[in-house]
Amino acid sequence: MMDFQQDQEVMEAFVDETRDRLVELETGILHLEHLDGASVEEVVNEIFRAAHSVKAGAGLLKLHSMERLSHWLENILGRIRTGEIRPDADLVTALLDGIDVLRDLAENVPDCADVDVSEHMISLRDALELARARRRKV
């Protein structure tokens, strides 16, 4: 079992890593709307890995709120990657909002473990459904 000092060091490393991954996510998502074809695929692959890293780290540390929210981001990015949906303005906004929430949660580790993020997950779900509907119309 880790002592408090080790726990603190692990949490600090997670927060530092998460900050970096969230910058990657934000930068990539801001570019998505303006890309097409192979460029989208390359960017999505990179930011998908960043979302997965945040989710995995949060899961290991039992930061359930961060894990759930980053899972939604990862899920949506996976759907963009497969071509099921396209990254339109509404979806990009919802993803960026999710990143902002993750950033706030990361700054409050470990107290963020069970913060209610259901409202943000609903926003992501709604943006996903809207993107699906738009894709079906094309």
Tab-separated table of C-alpha atoms in Angstrom:
chain	number	residue	atom	x	y	z
A	1	MET	CA	0.000	0.000	0.000
A	2	MET	CA	1.254	3.483	-0.861
A	3	ASP	CA	1.847	6.021	1.854
A	4	PHE	CA	0.416	9.528	1.691
A	5	GLN	CA	3.552	10.997	0.094
A	6	GLN	CA	3.497	8.406	-2.687
A	7	ASP	CA	-0.228	8.955	-3.200
A	8	GLN	CA	0.391	12.687	-3.474
A	9	GLU	CA	3.192	12.162	-5.998
A	10	VAL	CA	1.032	9.854	-8.109
A	11	MET	CA	-1.834	12.356	-8.080
A	12	GLU	CA	0.492	15.220	-9.037
A	13	ALA	CA	1.934	13.175	-11.900
A	14	PHE	CA	-1.590	12.337	-13.070
A	15	VAL	CA	-2.648	15.991	-12.955
A	16	ASP	CA	0.445	17.084	-14.902
A	17	GLU	CA	-0.084	14.374	-17.509
A	18	THR	CA	-3.786	15.177	-17.746
A	19	ARG	CA	-3.090	18.868	-18.314
A	20	ASP	CA	-0.848	17.933	-21.242
A	21	ARG	CA	-3.396	15.511	-22.704
A	22	LEU	CA	-6.194	18.082	-22.391
A	23	VAL	CA	-4.119	20.642	-24.303
A	24	GLU	CA	-3.612	18.017	-27.040
A	25	LEU	CA	-7.334	17.297	-27.090
A	26	GLU	CA	-8.315	20.944	-27.217
A	27	THR	CA	-5.849	21.799	-29.975
A	28	GLY	CA	-6.854	18.793	-32.063
A	29	ILE	CA	-10.573	19.371	-31.650
A	30	LEU	CA	-10.234	23.016	-32.653
A	31	HIS	CA	-8.666	21.854	-35.932
A	32	LEU	CA	-11.140	19.046	-36.666
A	33	GLU	CA	-13.895	21.195	-38.068
A	34	HIS	CA	-11.594	22.574	-40.755
A	35	LEU	CA	-9.993	19.318	-41.895
A	36	ASP	CA	-11.081	16.503	-44.170
A	37	GLY	CA	-10.058	13.013	-45.214
A	38	ALA	CA	-6.696	11.712	-44.072
A	39	SER	CA	-6.016	14.857	-42.045
A	40	VAL	CA	-9.096	14.251	-39.889
A	41	GLU	CA	-8.116	10.625	-39.400
A	42	GLU	CA	-4.602	11.523	-38.273
A	43	VAL	CA	-5.774	14.194	-35.825
A	44	VAL	CA	-8.589	12.026	-34.469
A	45	ASN	CA	-6.202	9.130	-33.872
A	46	GLU	CA	-3.915	11.410	-31.860
A	47	ILE	CA	-6.633	12.991	-29.759
A	48	PHE	CA	-8.420	9.666	-29.288
A	49	ARG	CA	-5.242	8.381	-27.617
A	50	ALA	CA	-5.118	11.493	-25.438
A	51	ALA	CA	-8.731	10.959	-24.316
A	52	HIS	CA	-7.992	7.290	-23.680
A	53	SER	CA	-4.969	8.205	-21.538
A	54	VAL	CA	-7.057	10.555	-19.399
A	55	LYS	CA	-9.771	7.914	-19.030
A	56	ALA	CA	-7.317	5.168	-18.127
A	57	GLY	CA	-5.453	7.279	-15.574
A	58	ALA	CA	-8.688	8.447	-13.983
A	59	GLY	CA	-9.900	4.856	-13.819
A	60	LEU	CA	-6.727	3.649	-12.133
A	61	LEU	CA	-7.019	6.391	-9.531
A	62	LYS	CA	-10.755	5.807	-9.067
A	63	LEU	CA	-11.624	9.322	-10.215
A	64	HIS	CA	-15.001	8.175	-11.475
A	65	SER	CA	-16.316	11.523	-12.712
A	66	MET	CA	-13.263	12.119	-14.869
A	67	GLU	CA	-13.339	8.546	-16.090
A	68	ARG	CA	-16.997	8.732	-17.150
A	69	LEU	CA	-16.677	12.083	-18.876
A	70	SER	CA	-13.466	11.193	-20.702
A	71	HIS	CA	-15.119	7.926	-21.784
A	72	TRP	CA	-17.815	9.986	-23.506
A	73	LEU	CA	-15.186	12.101	-25.256
A	74	GLU	CA	-13.359	8.962	-26.340
A	75	ASN	CA	-16.608	7.401	-27.568
A	76	ILE	CA	-17.475	10.424	-29.710
A	77	LEU	CA	-13.950	10.642	-31.113
A	78	GLY	CA	-14.181	6.955	-31.993
A	79	ARG	CA	-17.364	7.627	-33.950
A	80	ILE	CA	-15.678	10.479	-35.810
A	81	ARG	CA	-12.771	8.147	-36.537
A	82	THR	CA	-15.056	5.508	-38.070
A	83	GLY	CA	-16.885	8.107	-40.162
A	84	GLU	CA	-20.189	7.560	-38.369
A	85	ILE	CA	-20.382	11.280	-37.604
A	86	ARG	CA	-18.656	14.457	-38.746
A	87	PRO	CA	-17.180	17.057	-36.421
A	88	ASP	CA	-19.578	19.988	-36.881
A	89	ALA	CA	-19.656	23.223	-34.855
A	90	ASP	CA	-22.144	21.910	-32.270
A	91	LEU	CA	-20.164	18.750	-31.664
A	92	VAL	CA	-16.877	20.652	-31.431
A	93	THR	CA	-18.442	23.017	-28.880
A	94	ALA	CA	-19.735	20.118	-26.779
A	95	LEU	CA	-16.335	18.403	-26.883
A	96	LEU	CA	-14.558	21.609	-25.864
A	97	ASP	CA	-17.027	22.108	-23.012
A	98	GLY	CA	-16.282	18.562	-21.862
A	99	ILE	CA	-12.562	19.315	-21.924
A	100	ASP	CA	-13.139	22.426	-19.814
A	101	VAL	CA	-14.983	20.337	-17.234
A	102	LEU	CA	-12.195	17.741	-17.226
A	103	ARG	CA	-9.674	20.527	-16.725
A	104	ASP	CA	-11.651	21.830	-13.732
A	105	LEU	CA	-11.892	18.323	-12.295
A	106	ALA	CA	-8.160	17.737	-12.759
A	107	GLU	CA	-7.399	20.887	-10.806
A	108	ASN	CA	-9.426	19.483	-7.907
A	109	VAL	CA	-7.962	15.976	-7.688
A	110	PRO	CA	-8.654	13.934	-5.573
A	111	ASP	CA	-11.790	15.783	-4.410
A	112	CYS	CA	-13.378	15.428	-7.848
A	113	ALA	CA	-13.813	11.646	-7.670
A	114	ASP	CA	-17.598	11.678	-7.449
A	115	VAL	CA	-18.637	15.075	-8.784
A	116	ASP	CA	-21.884	14.853	-10.751
A	117	VAL	CA	-21.002	15.204	-14.433
A	118	SER	CA	-24.281	13.820	-15.766
A	119	GLU	CA	-25.333	17.214	-17.167
A	120	HIS	CA	-22.153	17.336	-19.247
A	121	MET	CA	-22.573	13.749	-20.414
A	122	ILE	CA	-26.130	14.598	-21.500
A	123	SER	CA	-24.790	17.571	-23.492
A	124	LEU	CA	-22.288	15.285	-25.210
A	125	ARG	CA	-24.994	12.704	-25.892
A	126	ASP	CA	-27.279	15.368	-27.370
A	127	ALA	CA	-24.481	16.705	-29.591
A	128	LEU	CA	-23.735	13.142	-30.712
A	129	GLU	CA	-27.385	12.516	-31.592
A	130	LEU	CA	-27.564	15.786	-33.519
A	131	ALA	CA	-24.387	14.893	-35.439
A	132	ARG	CA	-25.869	11.467	-36.247
A	133	ALA	CA	-29.084	13.052	-37.512
A	134	ARG	CA	-27.139	15.485	-39.688
A	135	ARG	CA	-25.026	12.657	-41.068
A	136	ARG	CA	-28.161	10.698	-42.026
A	137	LYS	CA	-29.441	13.709	-43.995
A	138	VAL	CA	-26.271	13.867	-46.104
